[in-house]
Amino acid sequence: MLWSCTCSRMRMFTLKTFLITFLLLLLEQRGIFALQDVTVELFGTNMYGTVAAFGDFNSDKQTDIFVIREQSEVVIFLADSKSPYFKPKVNITKDMLPGDKTITSVVPGDYDGDSQMDVLLTTQDKSSETSVFIFWGNNHTLEISKRYTLNFTLTDQPLVMDFNGDMIPDVFGVTTPPQTVVCYLTKRIQECRNDFNKSIRMRTPHSNAFIDLDKDFTADLFLTTEDGNFETWLNKDGTFAKGEVVSSPAKTIGQSSFVDFDGDGYQDHLLPACLDEACQKSVIYIAKRSSEEWVEVLSDFKQRDTVWGFVPGDAIHPLVLHLGDYNLDGFPDALVILRNTSGSEQRAFLLENAPCNAPNCSSVGRMFRIHWDQTDLGAIQKAVMATFFDIYEDGILDMLILSEAEGKSDLMIHALKNNFEADAYFVKVMVLSGLCSNACPDDVKPFGVNQPGPYVMYTTADSNGYLKNASAGQLSQSAHFSLQLPYTVLGLGRSANFLDHLFVGIPRRPGETETRKHEWTAIIPNSQLIVIPFPHNTPRRWSAKLYLTPSNSVLLTAIALIGVCVFILVIIGILHWKEKKADDREKRQEAHRFHFDAM
């Protein structure tokens, strides 16, 4: 009877265990997406200013934040292990710049080739001409007394790119009077030439890009011209040759962006636009590779009885999509600012990349879907800018929102943590300059360089056995608050398999015919890969440092393992207790039999 009761209890315990495990797995499969405001935890009381750029300034493998304050000074918030997790440590004050200058952009990078991060600033004066200043980095700080100035002014903010393939960022722009120039600053020696050999009038604000458009793992050049056209200049053996020219689909357009929208391994051209001057009717177009057809991937901006639309933007805050894979499904999503067309309300919205369910996007197979029910985003009124940022360096993209506040000249910074609970997987890749490997001059750590131009792509099998691709360019745009991250986060979906193939390519020097590309195989999911392409022209010798980020499945596995161990210990305890009772009963019977025999 006792054994029967024990078995019944054990069966009930086992049933409860399975039910709890099933519920956990069910919740995990659903994938809950929620946001948590962590602004104070990140910035403390320093939650104001305009977020202008990201980069690892002090080479500690933690991404720092560059903030413009009062349009006259720059503050670098360094990542820290204690709250507040971002502390203002390095300042470029307004007295370090010529008077009456307004700071318009910040572009961190290693411009002199010493593997230390420098800071490039652009400023405007009353004549709207753009000046370029560089503060050289030295031992995790800036040489404030050695401010460097380009010898001429530009018509707009420059594109920072690697024009000659030496893995040192160059400055590409149009001078006044108009002439297209490329400035090289290697070893702090300024050399500006018309290497592009073309004089092109750029649109202001431009959205030029340095991105691989034909999947040969060499970055090409994309230009937005004054007449509303888009020009592609393909990199052929290190030299740019003019390719296709595509006309704009609308008169009022925003900034061009490039992502692998449908997961075919090619970069697609995304363009937000307004179909009227007041932006009462908005649309997002996509242009596939080698196609002049513009396909609508979002045209429905209606929320019940309210119609939303894009904010037209200006030269300071143009209409732009900030892209990132928030749910790690392998398809990039977007953050955008929309306003109520019949009122004054202006908020940030998440656009999810979802399968197409409308006839106008059937040729692409994907579309954007607006998340109307994100109350955390909706609570931030008068939003001006929104972008993705991996706050906790865990591979999950969080959000930074900038909004206007009454009575304050600076914007307010809001940090929202992405509590996406589905156990999706990712790979995070950062490509360094490769100017040195482990033995760098003066014991410099070569991590904080913000290298434009590398191209990353993976191919693998998903959980259903189908081939899956994703690709991204690193720091392809630098002007007008593009706010691109110095790394790429590629979602893998729910496939926990090893990544079959990961390819990394870098720009080539003029006349170099061999593609600079290396392949890694069997990459562990949820890992960060830091690629050091040294030496540049010998890809087989490139190295990579792998850092792992445990996922929720590790915690669930640990809980299950502990549960099994406890269950086994309970069974052992019960059996031990039963055996002890049986031994005691047998001893009493022996003693009783001894006394009976003695009588």
mmCIF file of C-alpha atoms in Angstrom, residues 146-369:
data_model
loop_
_atom_site.group_PDB
_atom_site.id
_atom_site.type_symbol
_atom_site.label_atom_id
_atom_site.label_comp_id
_atom_site.label_asym_id
_atom_site.label_seq_id
_atom_site.Cartn_x
_atom_site.Cartn_y
_atom_site.Cartn_z
ATOM 1 C CA LYS A 146 46.310 69.608 -32.195
ATOM 2 C CA ARG A 147 43.039 70.309 -33.946
ATOM 3 C CA TYR A 148 43.309 69.544 -37.647
ATOM 4 C CA THR A 149 41.340 71.445 -40.294
ATOM 5 C CA LEU A 150 40.726 70.571 -43.939
ATOM 6 C CA ASN A 151 41.994 73.288 -46.270
ATOM 7 C CA PHE A 152 38.637 73.913 -47.932
ATOM 8 C CA THR A 153 34.919 73.934 -47.233
ATOM 9 C CA LEU A 154 32.325 71.503 -48.571
ATOM 10 C CA THR A 155 28.824 71.983 -49.909
ATOM 11 C CA ASP A 156 27.486 69.317 -47.524
ATOM 12 C CA GLN A 157 28.616 66.786 -44.959
ATOM 13 C CA PRO A 158 31.198 64.354 -46.380
ATOM 14 C CA LEU A 159 30.945 60.613 -46.884
ATOM 15 C CA VAL A 160 33.611 58.794 -44.891
ATOM 16 C CA MET A 161 34.790 55.849 -46.989
ATOM 17 C CA ASP A 162 37.884 53.839 -47.893
ATOM 18 C CA PHE A 163 38.421 55.125 -51.425
ATOM 19 C CA ASN A 164 41.848 53.562 -52.079
ATOM 20 C CA GLY A 165 41.406 50.295 -50.175
ATOM 21 C CA ASP A 166 44.173 50.869 -47.605
ATOM 22 C CA MET A 167 41.720 50.348 -44.693
ATOM 23 C CA ILE A 168 42.194 53.931 -43.519
ATOM 24 C CA PRO A 169 39.030 56.071 -43.751
ATOM 25 C CA ASP A 170 39.078 58.862 -46.333
ATOM 26 C CA VAL A 171 36.894 61.957 -46.706
ATOM 27 C CA PHE A 172 34.785 62.134 -49.886
ATOM 28 C CA GLY A 173 32.838 65.287 -50.695
ATOM 29 C CA VAL A 174 32.150 68.228 -52.972
ATOM 30 C CA THR A 175 34.094 71.441 -52.440
ATOM 31 C CA THR A 176 33.074 75.043 -53.026
ATOM 32 C CA PRO A 177 33.339 75.862 -55.911
ATOM 33 C CA PRO A 178 31.932 72.431 -56.895
ATOM 34 C CA GLN A 179 34.565 69.774 -57.395
ATOM 35 C CA THR A 180 34.486 66.175 -56.203
ATOM 36 C CA VAL A 181 37.522 65.457 -54.026
ATOM 37 C CA VAL A 182 38.898 62.660 -51.870
ATOM 38 C CA CYS A 183 41.066 63.609 -48.904
ATOM 39 C CA TYR A 184 43.612 61.160 -47.487
ATOM 40 C CA LEU A 185 44.965 61.855 -43.995
ATOM 41 C CA THR A 186 47.415 58.985 -43.502
ATOM 42 C CA LYS A 187 50.111 59.824 -40.943
ATOM 43 C CA ARG A 188 48.317 63.157 -40.445
ATOM 44 C CA ILE A 189 49.435 64.420 -43.842
ATOM 45 C CA GLN A 190 46.562 65.937 -45.799
ATOM 46 C CA GLU A 191 46.409 65.010 -49.476
ATOM 47 C CA CYS A 192 43.236 65.955 -51.340
ATOM 48 C CA ARG A 193 42.858 64.916 -54.970
ATOM 49 C CA ASN A 194 40.194 64.578 -57.614
ATOM 50 C CA ASP A 195 40.740 60.810 -57.808
ATOM 51 C CA PHE A 196 37.086 60.261 -58.604
ATOM 52 C CA ASN A 197 37.728 62.248 -61.797
ATOM 53 C CA LYS A 198 34.104 63.325 -62.022
ATOM 54 C CA SER A 199 32.351 66.513 -61.020
ATOM 55 C CA ILE A 200 28.913 65.608 -59.720
ATOM 56 C CA ARG A 201 26.454 67.937 -58.065
ATOM 57 C CA MET A 202 25.114 66.107 -55.024
ATOM 58 C CA ARG A 203 21.674 66.449 -53.536
ATOM 59 C CA THR A 204 21.544 68.287 -50.205
ATOM 60 C CA PRO A 205 21.117 66.570 -47.855
ATOM 61 C CA HIS A 206 22.742 63.658 -49.660
ATOM 62 C CA SER A 207 22.548 59.984 -48.703
ATOM 63 C CA ASN A 208 25.664 58.718 -50.474
ATOM 64 C CA ALA A 209 26.808 55.253 -49.473
ATOM 65 C CA PHE A 210 29.891 53.033 -49.625
ATOM 66 C CA ILE A 211 28.314 49.598 -49.916
ATOM 67 C CA ASP A 212 28.702 46.380 -51.920
ATOM 68 C CA LEU A 213 25.842 46.361 -54.428
ATOM 69 C CA ASP A 214 26.780 43.370 -56.618
ATOM 70 C CA LYS A 215 27.816 40.817 -53.954
ATOM 71 C CA ASP A 216 31.466 40.651 -54.967
ATOM 72 C CA PHE A 217 32.495 41.559 -51.384
ATOM 73 C CA THR A 218 34.018 44.849 -52.530
ATOM 74 C CA ALA A 219 32.275 48.079 -51.575
ATOM 75 C CA ASP A 220 30.829 50.149 -54.417
ATOM 76 C CA LEU A 221 29.828 53.814 -54.447
ATOM 77 C CA PHE A 222 26.232 55.033 -54.437
ATOM 78 C CA LEU A 223 25.551 58.727 -55.099
ATOM 79 C CA THR A 224 22.414 60.860 -54.811
ATOM 80 C CA THR A 225 22.556 63.686 -57.344
ATOM 81 C CA GLU A 226 21.040 67.143 -57.453
ATOM 82 C CA ASP A 227 18.661 66.245 -60.289
ATOM 83 C CA GLY A 228 17.001 63.541 -58.171
ATOM 84 C CA ASN A 229 18.766 60.555 -59.715
ATOM 85 C CA PHE A 230 20.640 57.727 -58.021
ATOM 86 C CA GLU A 231 23.979 56.722 -59.524
ATOM 87 C CA THR A 232 25.787 53.449 -58.901
ATOM 88 C CA TRP A 233 29.560 53.314 -59.365
ATOM 89 C CA LEU A 234 30.747 49.700 -59.245
ATOM 90 C CA ASN A 235 34.201 48.849 -57.961
ATOM 91 C CA LYS A 236 36.026 47.031 -60.754
ATOM 92 C CA ASP A 237 39.525 45.933 -59.732
ATOM 93 C CA GLY A 238 39.750 48.770 -57.237
ATOM 94 C CA THR A 239 38.512 51.454 -59.663
ATOM 95 C CA PHE A 240 34.990 52.889 -59.705
ATOM 96 C CA ALA A 241 33.117 52.566 -63.004
ATOM 97 C CA LYS A 242 29.730 54.133 -63.614
ATOM 98 C CA GLY A 243 26.855 51.682 -63.568
ATOM 99 C CA GLU A 244 23.115 52.140 -63.668
ATOM 100 C CA VAL A 245 21.289 55.416 -63.057
ATOM 101 C CA VAL A 246 17.831 55.228 -61.474
ATOM 102 C CA SER A 247 15.314 58.055 -61.308
ATOM 103 C CA SER A 248 13.523 59.043 -58.136
ATOM 104 C CA PRO A 249 9.963 57.682 -57.758
ATOM 105 C CA ALA A 250 8.681 60.869 -56.077
ATOM 106 C CA LYS A 251 9.515 64.547 -55.735
ATOM 107 C CA THR A 252 9.716 64.574 -51.941
ATOM 108 C CA ILE A 253 12.069 61.820 -50.843
ATOM 109 C CA GLY A 254 14.057 60.976 -47.752
ATOM 110 C CA GLN A 255 17.435 59.376 -47.222
ATOM 111 C CA SER A 256 18.364 56.193 -49.065
ATOM 112 C CA SER A 257 19.237 53.136 -46.975
ATOM 113 C CA PHE A 258 20.666 49.753 -47.889
ATOM 114 C CA VAL A 259 19.787 46.412 -46.303
ATOM 115 C CA ASP A 260 19.268 42.816 -47.341
ATOM 116 C CA PHE A 261 15.513 43.256 -47.072
ATOM 117 C CA ASP A 262 14.383 39.832 -48.318
ATOM 118 C CA GLY A 263 17.336 37.658 -47.289
ATOM 119 C CA ASP A 264 18.740 36.898 -50.746
ATOM 120 C CA GLY A 265 22.275 38.066 -49.937
ATOM 121 C CA TYR A 266 22.026 41.264 -52.020
ATOM 122 C CA GLN A 267 21.669 44.794 -50.680
ATOM 123 C CA ASP A 268 18.347 46.441 -51.499
ATOM 124 C CA HIS A 269 17.681 50.166 -51.827
ATOM 125 C CA LEU A 270 15.035 51.454 -49.390
ATOM 126 C CA LEU A 271 13.622 54.931 -49.907
ATOM 127 C CA PRO A 272 10.976 56.710 -47.793
ATOM 128 C CA ALA A 273 8.965 59.263 -49.759
ATOM 129 C CA CYS A 274 5.985 61.585 -49.640
ATOM 130 C CA LEU A 275 3.497 61.680 -52.486
ATOM 131 C CA ASP A 276 2.638 65.304 -51.740
ATOM 132 C CA GLU A 277 4.556 68.274 -50.365
ATOM 133 C CA ALA A 278 2.785 68.213 -46.995
ATOM 134 C CA CYS A 279 3.494 64.478 -46.508
ATOM 135 C CA GLN A 280 -0.186 63.707 -46.056
ATOM 136 C CA LYS A 281 0.400 60.484 -47.969
ATOM 137 C CA SER A 282 3.599 58.557 -47.302
ATOM 138 C CA VAL A 283 5.191 55.462 -48.783
ATOM 139 C CA ILE A 284 8.357 53.370 -48.524
ATOM 140 C CA TYR A 285 9.811 52.082 -51.781
ATOM 141 C CA ILE A 286 12.331 49.361 -52.460
ATOM 142 C CA ALA A 287 14.476 48.906 -55.552
ATOM 143 C CA LYS A 288 16.028 45.510 -56.105
ATOM 144 C CA ARG A 289 19.445 45.004 -57.631
ATOM 145 C CA SER A 290 19.671 45.809 -61.368
ATOM 146 C CA SER A 291 16.052 46.915 -61.439
ATOM 147 C CA GLU A 292 14.599 50.343 -62.146
ATOM 148 C CA GLU A 293 11.219 49.332 -60.743
ATOM 149 C CA TRP A 294 10.202 50.852 -57.422
ATOM 150 C CA VAL A 295 8.045 48.534 -55.324
ATOM 151 C CA GLU A 296 5.945 49.736 -52.394
ATOM 152 C CA VAL A 297 6.691 47.847 -49.183
ATOM 153 C CA LEU A 298 4.616 50.155 -46.974
ATOM 154 C CA SER A 299 1.795 52.450 -48.031
ATOM 155 C CA ASP A 300 -0.842 51.872 -45.344
ATOM 156 C CA PHE A 301 -0.250 54.426 -42.582
ATOM 157 C CA LYS A 302 -3.789 54.352 -41.232
ATOM 158 C CA GLN A 303 -4.476 53.440 -37.612
ATOM 159 C CA ARG A 304 -8.229 53.051 -37.340
ATOM 160 C CA ASP A 305 -9.511 56.591 -38.088
ATOM 161 C CA THR A 306 -6.114 58.286 -37.780
ATOM 162 C CA VAL A 307 -3.765 58.730 -40.720
ATOM 163 C CA TRP A 308 -0.067 59.055 -39.951
ATOM 164 C CA GLY A 309 2.706 60.192 -42.245
ATOM 165 C CA PHE A 310 6.384 61.000 -42.441
ATOM 166 C CA VAL A 311 7.859 64.179 -41.047
ATOM 167 C CA PRO A 312 9.273 65.949 -44.144
ATOM 168 C CA GLY A 313 12.566 66.690 -42.418
ATOM 169 C CA ASP A 314 15.246 69.268 -43.081
ATOM 170 C CA ALA A 315 19.007 69.450 -43.561
ATOM 171 C CA ILE A 316 19.607 68.841 -39.844
ATOM 172 C CA HIS A 317 17.085 66.035 -39.274
ATOM 173 C CA PRO A 318 16.182 64.598 -42.691
ATOM 174 C CA LEU A 319 13.599 61.903 -43.299
ATOM 175 C CA VAL A 320 15.483 58.681 -42.618
ATOM 176 C CA LEU A 321 14.900 55.035 -41.737
ATOM 177 C CA HIS A 322 17.140 53.568 -39.051
ATOM 178 C CA LEU A 323 17.431 49.835 -39.609
ATOM 179 C CA GLY A 324 18.148 46.805 -37.445
ATOM 180 C CA ASP A 325 16.875 43.285 -36.799
ATOM 181 C CA TYR A 326 15.030 43.758 -33.493
ATOM 182 C CA ASN A 327 13.528 40.231 -33.394
ATOM 183 C CA LEU A 328 16.567 38.398 -34.831
ATOM 184 C CA ASP A 329 14.555 36.648 -37.542
ATOM 185 C CA GLY A 330 17.130 37.481 -40.215
ATOM 186 C CA PHE A 331 15.072 40.271 -41.827
ATOM 187 C CA PRO A 332 15.933 43.901 -40.940
ATOM 188 C CA ASP A 333 13.257 46.058 -39.338
ATOM 189 C CA ALA A 334 13.132 49.849 -39.057
ATOM 190 C CA LEU A 335 12.490 52.711 -36.670
ATOM 191 C CA VAL A 336 10.906 55.871 -38.041
ATOM 192 C CA ILE A 337 9.286 59.084 -36.836
ATOM 193 C CA LEU A 338 5.657 59.603 -37.896
ATOM 194 C CA ARG A 339 3.242 62.438 -37.232
ATOM 195 C CA ASN A 340 -0.520 62.621 -37.081
ATOM 196 C CA THR A 341 -1.559 64.253 -40.358
ATOM 197 C CA SER A 342 -4.631 65.801 -38.715
ATOM 198 C CA GLY A 343 -2.917 66.928 -35.515
ATOM 199 C CA SER A 344 0.426 67.787 -33.961
ATOM 200 C CA GLU A 345 1.281 64.424 -32.396
ATOM 201 C CA GLN A 346 4.703 63.075 -33.408
ATOM 202 C CA ARG A 347 6.017 59.696 -32.255
ATOM 203 C CA ALA A 348 8.487 56.923 -33.028
ATOM 204 C CA PHE A 349 7.188 53.690 -34.532
ATOM 205 C CA LEU A 350 8.644 50.255 -35.136
ATOM 206 C CA LEU A 351 8.274 48.855 -38.653
ATOM 207 C CA GLU A 352 8.484 45.070 -38.651
ATOM 208 C CA ASN A 353 9.763 43.248 -41.714
ATOM 209 C CA ALA A 354 7.011 40.691 -42.354
ATOM 210 C CA PRO A 355 5.879 38.411 -45.205
ATOM 211 C CA CYS A 356 4.012 40.291 -47.922
ATOM 212 C CA ASN A 357 0.216 40.066 -47.782
ATOM 213 C CA ALA A 358 -0.584 42.715 -50.401
ATOM 214 C CA PRO A 359 -0.416 42.530 -54.205
ATOM 215 C CA ASN A 360 1.888 45.553 -54.624
ATOM 216 C CA CYS A 361 4.818 43.859 -52.818
ATOM 217 C CA SER A 362 4.405 40.333 -54.184
ATOM 218 C CA SER A 363 7.526 40.631 -56.358
ATOM 219 C CA VAL A 364 9.640 41.218 -53.232
ATOM 220 C CA GLY A 365 7.874 38.804 -50.902
ATOM 221 C CA ARG A 366 8.355 41.012 -47.840
ATOM 222 C CA MET A 367 6.816 44.220 -46.519
ATOM 223 C CA PHE A 368 6.898 46.573 -43.539
ATOM 224 C CA ARG A 369 4.140 46.372 -40.947
#
